[in-house]
Amino acid sequence: MSYDQNTFANLISHAKEYGYIFQSSEIYDGLSAVYDYGQNGAQLKKNIRDAWWKSMTQLNENIVGIDAAIFMHPTTWKASGHVDSFSDPMIDNKDSNKRYRVDHLIEAFADELKTKGSADKAQALLDAMDALLAADDLAGIKKLIEDNNIKCSISGTCNWTDVRQFNLMFSTELGSVSEEASTIYLRPETAQGIFVNFLNVQKTGRMKIPFGIAQTGKAFRNEIVARQFIFRMREFEQMEMQFFIRPGSQKEWYEHWKAERLKWHKEVMGTPSERLRYHDHVKLAHYADAAVDIEFEFPFGFKELEGIHSRTDYDLGRHQEFSKKKLQYFDNELNQNYVPYVIETSVGLDRLVLTVLSNAYAEEKWAKEDGSEDSRVVLRIPPSLAPNKLAVLPLTKKDGLPEIARDIIAGCKGFFHCFYEEKDSIGKRYRRMDAIGTPYCVTVDHQTKEDQTVTIRYRDTMTQERIHMNEVAAKVLAGLAL
Ligand code: ATP
């Protein structure tokens, strides 16, 4: 399922024009890689978050949710390894002063090779890069860049600095400067809030292994190469679940969550199978004994959407070591104490918003009965995720039609989000609702006054039918359950 060449650029401007996503602080020329969600984007994001939360905490009786603070004790990040090794290898071009993440620089060059028909050469280059990154061979990476004559896109030169590691955490001071200030970090992932609360939740919830703790919330990373819209942001939202298990059972649970999560993307987010794939990690993070990405085919290619990691007892073990507090579980069945192993599922909420919008965005053209061409831009968002479920549109602003429309909304708004609009022709209003992704429109006309029927119009097929106004809520609710 390939995209049209301009889809991504058109999608970005569409998201702005229809109240989904704005550049942060736009009136001050924006802040790079930081975005705000508008009235429709915030609701879409919330619907996706709610769907994830439900699938984790409501549909699994052994998974509970928490909401930990963004600020954490600074030792957390020493224990987790982030202070020492949460960094990306970067290289600067000495002529343009532009900084690149080396893997991005090399991957972009490999893409160029592929478009020029040298797919084998591109693959060999990527394999060489993976091997060097896995060995932490920074000098080797620089040599690879030079040997392939990879140039800076701005200066066009190959005049590179050495490759260096840059830490991605934002730091700030806790307390006023005059007091004894201490450096703390904006969390770069939500997972650690779960680990440090492992025993609190296990004890107060009387949880028995295997069990999971889920959390959604903001995370912050000082991404050096921040581009591709909301794909890579400096402030973003994660939805993570840590599943605590018996040591030795990690293979089985890793396979379980790997399959479950892929299924969720297909069934709940409505993502077509051909736009999803697994990508096994070659270079494992310092905490993992197995890791896979679920990749989605974004308009700019297949990229990571979610990570599933088998984290062993690394995190709990390290927090135990640094805090000097036991983080163990007594397993009644085994009559034994142990530090549980963990399988983590970690998905970016903003990347999911982009996934849903990428799947939904369509520019459609067709011939009308008189032979002329008609067109529309439609967001085919799954009805359960769409920001507004129903638009109620009185044909005219008079003759009591707005009052009937308001009555219909009054009967529906307790169940789902409704939208009222009376300006412009019905055709224009339908187009606007298509562009926002509203799955159902109901038009109130003069016949409604006679027989209480309305026209319901379906976004995806553009077909219309006449139903009794009392049936509207049930009809929409039935559609949301699909
Ligand atoms: P990448 O390789 O793309 O930088 P990552 O491997 O560092 O991602 P994880 O640390 O595994 O990502 O984070 C889990 C999830 O959080 C990712 O799969 C992604 O969906 C999301 N995520 C990570 N960094 C960002 C970011 N800068 N902006 C938006 N989402 C992000």
Coordinates of N, CA, C and O and ligand atoms in Angstrom, one line a residue, residues 33 82 86 88 101 103-104 168 188-189 219-223 225-226 229-240 281 287 293-294 298 303-309 311 344-352, ligand 1:
A33 N 10.6 20.7 16.6 CA 10.2 19.3 17.0 C 9.3 19.3 18.3 O 9.4 18.4 19.1
H82 N 20.7 5.6 32.2 CA 20.5 6.7 31.3 C 21.6 7.7 31.4 O 21.9 8.4 30.4
F86 N 22.5 6.8 27.8 CA 21.4 7.2 27.0 C 21.9 8.3 26.0 O 21.6 9.5 26.2
D88 N 23.2 9.2 21.7 CA 23.3 8.8 20.3 C 24.6 9.2 19.8 O 25.1 10.3 20.1
R101 N 22.7 12.6 13.4 CA 22.9 11.3 14.1 C 23.4 10.3 13.0 O 22.9 10.3 11.9
D103 N 23.5 7.2 12.4 CA 22.7 6.2 11.7 C 21.7 6.8 10.7 O 21.4 6.3 9.7
H104 N 21.2 8.0 11.1 CA 20.3 8.7 10.1 C 21.0 9.1 8.9 O 20.5 9.0 7.8
L168 N 20.8 12.4 25.7 CA 19.6 12.9 25.2 C 18.6 13.5 26.3 O 17.5 13.9 26.0
P188 N 13.1 10.6 30.4 CA 13.2 10.3 28.9 C 12.4 9.1 28.5 O 12.2 8.7 27.4
E189 N 11.8 8.4 29.5 CA 10.8 7.3 29.3 C 10.0 7.2 30.5 O 10.4 7.6 31.6
A219 N 7.2 12.1 27.9 CA 8.6 11.8 28.0 C 9.3 12.9 27.2 O 8.8 13.5 26.3
F220 N 10.6 13.1 27.5 CA 11.4 14.2 26.9 C 12.7 13.7 26.5 O 13.4 13.1 27.2
R221 N 13.1 14.0 25.2 CA 14.4 13.6 24.7 C 15.0 14.8 23.9 O 14.2 15.3 23.0
N222 N 16.2 15.1 24.1 CA 16.8 16.2 23.4 C 17.3 15.7 22.0 O 18.5 15.6 21.8
E223 N 16.4 15.3 21.2 CA 16.7 14.7 19.9 C 17.5 15.7 19.1 O 17.1 16.8 19.0
V225 N 18.6 15.2 15.8 CA 18.0 15.3 14.5 C 16.5 15.1 14.7 O 16.0 14.0 14.8
A226 N 15.8 16.2 14.8 CA 14.3 16.1 15.1 C 13.6 16.5 13.8 O 13.6 17.7 13.5
F229 N 8.0 15.7 11.3 CA 6.7 16.0 12.0 C 6.6 15.4 13.3 O 7.6 15.4 14.1
I230 N 5.5 14.8 13.7 CA 5.3 14.3 15.1 C 6.0 12.9 15.2 O 5.8 12.2 16.2
F231 N 6.7 12.4 14.2 CA 7.4 11.1 14.4 C 8.5 11.2 15.4 O 8.7 10.3 16.2
R232 N 9.3 12.3 15.4 CA 10.4 12.4 16.3 C 10.3 13.8 17.0 O 10.6 14.8 16.4
M233 N 9.8 13.8 18.2 CA 9.6 15.1 18.9 C 10.5 15.2 20.1 O 11.1 14.1 20.6
R234 N 10.7 16.4 20.6 CA 11.5 16.5 21.9 C 10.6 16.3 23.1 O 11.1 15.9 24.2
E235 N 9.3 16.6 23.0 CA 8.4 16.3 24.1 C 7.3 15.4 23.4 O 6.7 15.8 22.4
F236 N 7.1 14.2 24.0 CA 6.2 13.3 23.3 C 5.5 12.5 24.4 O 5.8 12.6 25.6
E237 N 4.6 11.6 24.0 CA 3.9 10.8 25.0 C 4.1 9.3 24.7 O 4.0 8.9 23.6
Q238 N 4.4 8.6 25.8 CA 4.6 7.2 25.7 C 3.4 6.4 26.3 O 2.8 6.9 27.3
M239 N 3.2 5.2 25.9 CA 2.3 4.3 26.6 C 3.1 3.0 26.8 O 3.4 2.3 25.8
E240 N 3.4 2.7 28.1 CA 4.3 1.6 28.3 C 3.6 0.7 29.3 O 2.9 1.0 30.2
H281 N 16.0 -6.4 16.7 CA 17.2 -5.6 17.0 C 18.5 -6.4 16.8 O 18.6 -7.5 17.3
Y287 N 19.9 -3.2 28.6 CA 19.1 -3.9 29.5 C 18.4 -5.1 28.9 O 17.8 -5.9 29.6
D293 N 11.1 -4.4 17.2 CA 10.3 -3.2 16.9 C 9.1 -3.7 16.1 O 9.3 -4.5 15.2
I294 N 8.0 -3.1 16.3 CA 6.9 -3.2 15.4 C 7.0 -1.9 14.5 O 7.0 -0.8 15.0
F298 N 5.2 4.4 7.4 CA 4.9 5.8 7.4 C 5.0 6.3 5.9 O 5.6 5.7 5.1
K303 N 9.2 2.6 9.7 CA 10.0 3.1 10.9 C 9.3 2.5 12.2 O 8.1 2.2 12.2
E304 N 10.1 2.6 13.2 CA 9.6 2.1 14.5 C 8.4 2.8 15.0 O 8.3 4.0 15.1
L305 N 7.4 2.0 15.4 CA 6.2 2.5 16.0 C 6.2 2.1 17.5 O 5.8 2.8 18.4
E306 N 6.5 0.8 17.8 CA 6.5 0.3 19.1 C 7.7 -0.7 19.3 O 8.1 -1.3 18.4
G307 N 8.2 -0.7 20.6 CA 9.2 -1.6 20.9 C 8.8 -2.6 21.9 O 8.0 -2.3 22.9
I308 N 9.2 -3.9 21.7 CA 8.9 -4.9 22.7 C 10.2 -5.5 23.2 O 11.0 -5.9 22.4
H309 N 10.4 -5.3 24.5 CA 11.8 -5.7 25.0 C 11.7 -6.7 26.1 O 10.9 -6.5 27.0
R311 N 13.5 -7.3 29.2 CA 14.5 -6.5 29.9 C 15.2 -7.3 31.1 O 15.8 -6.7 31.9
E344 N 8.6 -5.7 28.4 CA 8.1 -4.3 28.2 C 7.4 -4.2 26.9 O 8.0 -4.6 25.9
T345 N 6.3 -3.5 26.8 CA 5.8 -3.0 25.5 C 5.7 -1.5 25.6 O 5.3 -0.9 26.6
S346 N 6.3 -0.8 24.6 CA 6.4 0.6 24.7 C 6.1 1.2 23.3 O 6.8 1.0 22.3
V347 N 5.0 2.0 23.3 CA 4.6 2.6 22.1 C 4.4 4.1 22.2 O 4.1 4.6 23.3
G348 N 4.8 4.8 21.2 CA 4.7 6.3 21.2 C 3.3 6.7 20.8 O 2.8 6.3 19.7
L349 N 2.6 7.5 21.6 CA 1.2 7.9 21.3 C 1.2 8.8 20.1 O 0.3 8.7 19.2
D350 N 2.2 9.7 20.0 CA 2.2 10.6 18.9 C 2.4 9.9 17.6 O 1.8 10.2 16.5
R351 N 3.3 8.8 17.6 CA 3.5 8.0 16.4 C 2.3 7.3 16.0 O 2.0 7.1 14.9
L352 N 1.5 6.9 17.0 CA 0.2 6.3 16.7 C -0.8 7.2 16.1 O -1.5 6.9 15.2
Ligands
ATP1 P1 14.0 5.7 17.8 O1 14.9 4.6 17.4 O2 13.0 6.0 16.8 O3 14.7 6.9 18.4 P2 13.8 4.4 20.3 O4 14.2 3.0 20.0 O5 14.7 5.3 21.0 O6 13.2 5.1 19.0 P3 12.2 3.6 22.6 O7 13.2 4.2 23.6 O8 12.1 2.2 22.4 O9 12.4 4.4 21.2 O10 10.8 4.3 22.9 C1 9.6 3.6 22.8 C2 8.7 4.3 21.8 O11 8.5 5.7 22.1 C3 9.1 4.3 20.4 O12 8.8 3.1 19.8 C4 8.4 5.5 19.8 O13 7.1 5.1 19.4 C5 8.3 6.4 21.0 N1 9.3 7.5 20.8 C6 10.6 7.4 21.2 N2 11.3 8.6 20.9 C7 10.3 9.4 20.4 C8 10.3 10.7 19.9 N3 11.5 11.5 19.9 N4 9.2 11.3 19.4 C9 8.1 10.6 19.4 N5 8.0 9.3 19.8 C10 9.1 8.7 20.3

